[in-house]
Amino acid sequence: MIKKAGGPNIQSCYQCGTCSGSCPAGARTNYLVRGIIRKALLGLKNEVITAPELWYCTTCYMCTDRCPQDVKPTDVIKAIRNVAVAEGHMLKSHQDTAKKVMESGHAVPLDKDTWSELRKKSGLEPLPPNGSSSPKVAQEIRKIAKKSGFDKLIGYTEEPPAAEKKEK
């Protein structure tokens, strides 16, 4: 499962724990890179792809830099994530963010007036054009997502945002 998805050296892991000991996310959470790799090696696919901890990795590559067996733990985690998403397992917060991008072209959409007001209060110039101010950007993102199947992965249903409905 993992080799096919891009984790080529996983078989070399001898569970030394260097990855987990190097991980900044693991210092503050129950995230153990070593545990995920071990479960993958044991073939516990469903347990691995449904674990919320799978998404704790920030892809800082500290574990990869320090792994004595060149397992490339970050690449293994990314490969497992790809399998998880392909099989419909993704954190709701990630789905919600992806849906915001689909709707507005921006991960943290605020309307132009709100952005301008915030920037003015901060002593900044008005906003340059971006996805939030251009519905065409969001339309193009949705077109790409539909062609690639990404819309289905995140559970997005084609319903143009209110801003686009007003334009028509």
PDB file of N, CA and C in Angstrom, residues 73-132:
ATOM      1  N   PRO A  73      10.528   9.299   6.609  1.00  0.00           N
ATOM      2  CA  PRO A  73       9.228   9.242   7.277  1.00  0.00           C
ATOM      3  C   PRO A  73       8.217  10.279   6.785  1.00  0.00           C
ATOM      4  N   THR A  74       8.668  11.473   6.464  1.00  0.00           N
ATOM      5  CA  THR A  74       7.726  12.491   5.975  1.00  0.00           C
ATOM      6  C   THR A  74       7.078  12.036   4.677  1.00  0.00           C
ATOM      7  N   ASP A  75       7.865  11.451   3.791  1.00  0.00           N
ATOM      8  CA  ASP A  75       7.310  10.953   2.529  1.00  0.00           C
ATOM      9  C   ASP A  75       6.347   9.791   2.773  1.00  0.00           C
ATOM     10  N   VAL A  76       6.658   8.969   3.768  1.00  0.00           N
ATOM     11  CA  VAL A  76       5.764   7.863   4.120  1.00  0.00           C
ATOM     12  C   VAL A  76       4.430   8.425   4.613  1.00  0.00           C
ATOM     13  N   ILE A  77       4.488   9.426   5.491  1.00  0.00           N
ATOM     14  CA  ILE A  77       3.262  10.042   6.017  1.00  0.00           C
ATOM     15  C   ILE A  77       2.453  10.655   4.875  1.00  0.00           C
ATOM     16  N   LYS A  78       3.123  11.358   3.979  1.00  0.00           N
ATOM     17  CA  LYS A  78       2.412  11.958   2.839  1.00  0.00           C
ATOM     18  C   LYS A  78       1.790  10.878   1.954  1.00  0.00           C
ATOM     19  N   ALA A  79       2.503   9.777   1.760  1.00  0.00           N
ATOM     20  CA  ALA A  79       1.967   8.671   0.952  1.00  0.00           C
ATOM     21  C   ALA A  79       0.728   8.070   1.616  1.00  0.00           C
ATOM     22  N   ILE A  80       0.793   7.895   2.932  1.00  0.00           N
ATOM     23  CA  ILE A  80      -0.363   7.349   3.654  1.00  0.00           C
ATOM     24  C   ILE A  80      -1.535   8.325   3.573  1.00  0.00           C
ATOM     25  N   ARG A  81      -1.252   9.609   3.688  1.00  0.00           N
ATOM     26  CA  ARG A  81      -2.319  10.611   3.556  1.00  0.00           C
ATOM     27  C   ARG A  81      -2.985  10.525   2.183  1.00  0.00           C
ATOM     28  N   ASN A  82      -2.186  10.341   1.153  1.00  0.00           N
ATOM     29  CA  ASN A  82      -2.754  10.220  -0.197  1.00  0.00           C
ATOM     30  C   ASN A  82      -3.696   9.027  -0.292  1.00  0.00           C
ATOM     31  N   VAL A  83      -3.294   7.916   0.313  1.00  0.00           N
ATOM     32  CA  VAL A  83      -4.158   6.731   0.331  1.00  0.00           C
ATOM     33  C   VAL A  83      -5.428   7.045   1.118  1.00  0.00           C
ATOM     34  N   ALA A  84      -5.268   7.691   2.269  1.00  0.00           N
ATOM     35  CA  ALA A  84      -6.420   8.024   3.115  1.00  0.00           C
ATOM     36  C   ALA A  84      -7.422   8.898   2.362  1.00  0.00           C
ATOM     37  N   VAL A  85      -6.930   9.940   1.717  1.00  0.00           N
ATOM     38  CA  VAL A  85      -7.820  10.849   0.989  1.00  0.00           C
ATOM     39  C   VAL A  85      -8.495  10.124  -0.170  1.00  0.00           C
ATOM     40  N   ALA A  86      -7.729   9.318  -0.888  1.00  0.00           N
ATOM     41  CA  ALA A  86      -8.303   8.576  -2.018  1.00  0.00           C
ATOM     42  C   ALA A  86      -9.418   7.635  -1.569  1.00  0.00           C
ATOM     43  N   GLU A  87      -9.355   7.202  -0.314  1.00  0.00           N
ATOM     44  CA  GLU A  87     -10.381   6.298   0.210  1.00  0.00           C
ATOM     45  C   GLU A  87     -11.422   7.030   1.060  1.00  0.00           C
ATOM     46  N   GLY A  88     -11.396   8.358   0.987  1.00  0.00           N
ATOM     47  CA  GLY A  88     -12.444   9.146   1.638  1.00  0.00           C
ATOM     48  C   GLY A  88     -12.197   9.537   3.079  1.00  0.00           C
ATOM     49  N   HIS A  89     -10.965   9.441   3.554  1.00  0.00           N
ATOM     50  CA  HIS A  89     -10.655   9.806   4.941  1.00  0.00           C
ATOM     51  C   HIS A  89      -9.847  11.102   4.959  1.00  0.00           C
ATOM     52  N   MET A  90     -10.459  12.139   5.512  1.00  0.00           N
ATOM     53  CA  MET A  90      -9.812  13.438   5.597  1.00  0.00           C
ATOM     54  C   MET A  90     -10.441  14.160   6.784  1.00  0.00           C
ATOM     55  N   LEU A  91      -9.653  14.974   7.473  1.00  0.00           N
ATOM     56  CA  LEU A  91     -10.220  15.736   8.582  1.00  0.00           C
ATOM     57  C   LEU A  91     -11.258  16.717   8.059  1.00  0.00           C
ATOM     58  N   LYS A  92     -12.306  16.908   8.828  1.00  0.00           N
ATOM     59  CA  LYS A  92     -13.371  17.826   8.434  1.00  0.00           C
ATOM     60  C   LYS A  92     -12.820  19.241   8.229  1.00  0.00           C
ATOM     61  N   SER A  93     -11.882  19.649   9.066  1.00  0.00           N
ATOM     62  CA  SER A  93     -11.318  20.997   8.921  1.00  0.00           C
ATOM     63  C   SER A  93     -10.608  21.158   7.579  1.00  0.00           C
ATOM     64  N   HIS A  94      -9.958  20.100   7.097  1.00  0.00           N
ATOM     65  CA  HIS A  94      -9.303  20.162   5.787  1.00  0.00           C
ATOM     66  C   HIS A  94     -10.346  20.229   4.671  1.00  0.00           C
ATOM     67  N   GLN A  95     -11.411  19.449   4.823  1.00  0.00           N
ATOM     68  CA  GLN A  95     -12.493  19.500   3.835  1.00  0.00           C
ATOM     69  C   GLN A  95     -13.110  20.894   3.796  1.00  0.00           C
ATOM     70  N   ASP A  96     -13.358  21.462   4.967  1.00  0.00           N
ATOM     71  CA  ASP A  96     -13.972  22.790   5.032  1.00  0.00           C
ATOM     72  C   ASP A  96     -13.085  23.850   4.378  1.00  0.00           C
ATOM     73  N   THR A  97     -11.773  23.772   4.628  1.00  0.00           N
ATOM     74  CA  THR A  97     -10.846  24.722   4.011  1.00  0.00           C
ATOM     75  C   THR A  97     -10.840  24.557   2.499  1.00  0.00           C
ATOM     76  N   ALA A  98     -10.810  23.317   2.035  1.00  0.00           N
ATOM     77  CA  ALA A  98     -10.821  23.064   0.590  1.00  0.00           C
ATOM     78  C   ALA A  98     -12.112  23.582  -0.039  1.00  0.00           C
ATOM     79  N   LYS A  99     -13.220  23.421   0.661  1.00  0.00           N
ATOM     80  CA  LYS A  99     -14.494  23.931   0.144  1.00  0.00           C
ATOM     81  C   LYS A  99     -14.471  25.458   0.052  1.00  0.00           C
ATOM     82  N   LYS A 100     -13.840  26.123   1.027  1.00  0.00           N
ATOM     83  CA  LYS A 100     -13.721  27.589   0.975  1.00  0.00           C
ATOM     84  C   LYS A 100     -12.936  28.013  -0.266  1.00  0.00           C
ATOM     85  N   VAL A 101     -11.869  27.278  -0.571  1.00  0.00           N
ATOM     86  CA  VAL A 101     -11.084  27.582  -1.774  1.00  0.00           C
ATOM     87  C   VAL A 101     -11.948  27.392  -3.016  1.00  0.00           C
ATOM     88  N   MET A 102     -12.738  26.326  -3.028  1.00  0.00           N
ATOM     89  CA  MET A 102     -13.614  26.055  -4.176  1.00  0.00           C
ATOM     90  C   MET A 102     -14.653  27.165  -4.345  1.00  0.00           C
ATOM     91  N   GLU A 103     -15.181  27.657  -3.247  1.00  0.00           N
ATOM     92  CA  GLU A 103     -16.236  28.664  -3.307  1.00  0.00           C
ATOM     93  C   GLU A 103     -15.716  30.058  -3.629  1.00  0.00           C
ATOM     94  N   SER A 104     -14.562  30.409  -3.065  1.00  0.00           N
ATOM     95  CA  SER A 104     -14.120  31.802  -3.158  1.00  0.00           C
ATOM     96  C   SER A 104     -12.768  32.001  -3.829  1.00  0.00           C
ATOM     97  N   GLY A 105     -12.015  30.921  -4.015  1.00  0.00           N
ATOM     98  CA  GLY A 105     -10.675  31.065  -4.571  1.00  0.00           C
ATOM     99  C   GLY A 105      -9.649  31.411  -3.507  1.00  0.00           C
ATOM    100  N   HIS A 106     -10.053  31.382  -2.244  1.00  0.00           N
ATOM    101  CA  HIS A 106      -9.163  31.776  -1.155  1.00  0.00           C
ATOM    102  C   HIS A 106      -9.466  30.906   0.059  1.00  0.00           C
ATOM    103  N   ALA A 107      -8.438  30.471   0.771  1.00  0.00           N
ATOM    104  CA  ALA A 107      -8.645  29.590   1.919  1.00  0.00           C
ATOM    105  C   ALA A 107      -9.280  30.306   3.109  1.00  0.00           C
ATOM    106  N   VAL A 108      -9.047  31.601   3.219  1.00  0.00           N
ATOM    107  CA  VAL A 108      -9.621  32.388   4.311  1.00  0.00           C
ATOM    108  C   VAL A 108     -10.327  33.580   3.684  1.00  0.00           C
ATOM    109  N   PRO A 109     -11.501  33.335   3.111  1.00  0.00           N
ATOM    110  CA  PRO A 109     -12.151  34.416   2.372  1.00  0.00           C
ATOM    111  C   PRO A 109     -12.790  35.472   3.269  1.00  0.00           C
ATOM    112  N   LEU A 110     -12.500  36.690   2.943  1.00  0.00           N
ATOM    113  CA  LEU A 110     -13.192  37.842   3.512  1.00  0.00           C
ATOM    114  C   LEU A 110     -13.572  38.707   2.326  1.00  0.00           C
ATOM    115  N   ASP A 111     -14.691  39.368   2.416  1.00  0.00           N
ATOM    116  CA  ASP A 111     -15.071  40.211   1.291  1.00  0.00           C
ATOM    117  C   ASP A 111     -14.122  41.413   1.202  1.00  0.00           C
ATOM    118  N   LYS A 112     -14.107  42.049   0.046  1.00  0.00           N
ATOM    119  CA  LYS A 112     -13.163  43.130  -0.238  1.00  0.00           C
ATOM    120  C   LYS A 112     -13.274  44.263   0.781  1.00  0.00           C
ATOM    121  N   ASP A 113     -14.497  44.620   1.162  1.00  0.00           N
ATOM    122  CA  ASP A 113     -14.683  45.712   2.117  1.00  0.00           C
ATOM    123  C   ASP A 113     -14.086  45.374   3.482  1.00  0.00           C
ATOM    124  N   THR A 114     -14.276  44.141   3.923  1.00  0.00           N
ATOM    125  CA  THR A 114     -13.731  43.729   5.218  1.00  0.00           C
ATOM    126  C   THR A 114     -12.214  43.767   5.197  1.00  0.00           C
ATOM    127  N   TRP A 115     -11.613  43.225   4.112  1.00  0.00           N
ATOM    128  CA  TRP A 115     -10.152  43.264   3.986  1.00  0.00           C
ATOM    129  C   TRP A 115      -9.656  44.706   3.968  1.00  0.00           C
ATOM    130  N   SER A 116     -10.304  45.555   3.178  1.00  0.00           N
ATOM    131  CA  SER A 116      -9.876  46.953   3.069  1.00  0.00           C
ATOM    132  C   SER A 116      -9.933  47.645   4.422  1.00  0.00           C
ATOM    133  N   GLU A 117     -10.999  47.390   5.167  1.00  0.00           N
ATOM    134  CA  GLU A 117     -11.150  48.001   6.490  1.00  0.00           C
ATOM    135  C   GLU A 117     -10.050  47.525   7.446  1.00  0.00           C
ATOM    136  N   LEU A 118      -9.791  46.220   7.447  1.00  0.00           N
ATOM    137  CA  LEU A 118      -8.734  45.682   8.306  1.00  0.00           C
ATOM    138  C   LEU A 118      -7.373  46.259   7.932  1.00  0.00           C
ATOM    139  N   ARG A 119      -7.098  46.339   6.637  1.00  0.00           N
ATOM    140  CA  ARG A 119      -5.812  46.874   6.180  1.00  0.00           C
ATOM    141  C   ARG A 119      -5.688  48.358   6.517  1.00  0.00           C
ATOM    142  N   LYS A 120      -6.763  49.105   6.370  1.00  0.00           N
ATOM    143  CA  LYS A 120      -6.755  50.537   6.686  1.00  0.00           C
ATOM    144  C   LYS A 120      -6.443  50.744   8.169  1.00  0.00           C
ATOM    145  N   LYS A 121      -7.088  49.953   9.038  1.00  0.00           N
ATOM    146  CA  LYS A 121      -6.840  50.042  10.479  1.00  0.00           C
ATOM    147  C   LYS A 121      -5.384  49.740  10.816  1.00  0.00           C
ATOM    148  N   SER A 122      -4.756  48.907   9.990  1.00  0.00           N
ATOM    149  CA  SER A 122      -3.360  48.528  10.214  1.00  0.00           C
ATOM    150  C   SER A 122      -2.379  49.448   9.508  1.00  0.00           C
ATOM    151  N   GLY A 123      -2.885  50.473   8.825  1.00  0.00           N
ATOM    152  CA  GLY A 123      -2.018  51.410   8.119  1.00  0.00           C
ATOM    153  C   GLY A 123      -1.458  50.864   6.820  1.00  0.00           C
ATOM    154  N   LEU A 124      -2.167  49.916   6.208  1.00  0.00           N
ATOM    155  CA  LEU A 124      -1.709  49.313   4.955  1.00  0.00           C
ATOM    156  C   LEU A 124      -2.502  49.841   3.771  1.00  0.00           C
ATOM    157  N   GLU A 125      -1.929  49.667   2.585  1.00  0.00           N
ATOM    158  CA  GLU A 125      -2.604  50.052   1.347  1.00  0.00           C
ATOM    159  C   GLU A 125      -3.781  49.113   1.082  1.00  0.00           C
ATOM    160  N   PRO A 126      -4.729  49.552   0.231  1.00  0.00           N
ATOM    161  CA  PRO A 126      -5.839  48.659  -0.137  1.00  0.00           C
ATOM    162  C   PRO A 126      -5.315  47.377  -0.784  1.00  0.00           C
ATOM    163  N   LEU A 127      -6.151  46.400  -0.780  1.00  0.00           N
ATOM    164  CA  LEU A 127      -5.775  45.084  -1.307  1.00  0.00           C
ATOM    165  C   LEU A 127      -5.504  45.051  -2.801  1.00  0.00           C
ATOM    166  N   PRO A 128      -4.510  44.254  -3.210  1.00  0.00           N
ATOM    167  CA  PRO A 128      -4.375  43.954  -4.639  1.00  0.00           C
ATOM    168  C   PRO A 128      -5.438  42.921  -5.006  1.00  0.00           C
ATOM    169  N   PRO A 129      -5.706  42.714  -6.304  1.00  0.00           N
ATOM    170  CA  PRO A 129      -6.699  41.709  -6.699  1.00  0.00           C
ATOM    171  C   PRO A 129      -6.294  40.317  -6.200  1.00  0.00           C
ATOM    172  N   ASN A 130      -7.270  39.543  -5.767  1.00  0.00           N
ATOM    173  CA  ASN A 130      -7.016  38.169  -5.328  1.00  0.00           C
ATOM    174  C   ASN A 130      -8.270  37.338  -5.546  1.00  0.00           C
ATOM    175  N   GLY A 131      -8.210  36.098  -5.131  1.00  0.00           N
ATOM    176  CA  GLY A 131      -9.342  35.196  -5.331  1.00  0.00           C
ATOM    177  C   GLY A 131     -10.624  35.672  -4.688  1.00  0.00           C
ATOM    178  N   SER A 132     -10.506  36.364  -3.563  1.00  0.00           N
ATOM    179  CA  SER A 132     -11.707  36.839  -2.880  1.00  0.00           C
ATOM    180  C   SER A 132     -12.415  37.942  -3.651  1.00  0.00           C
TER     181      SER A 132
END
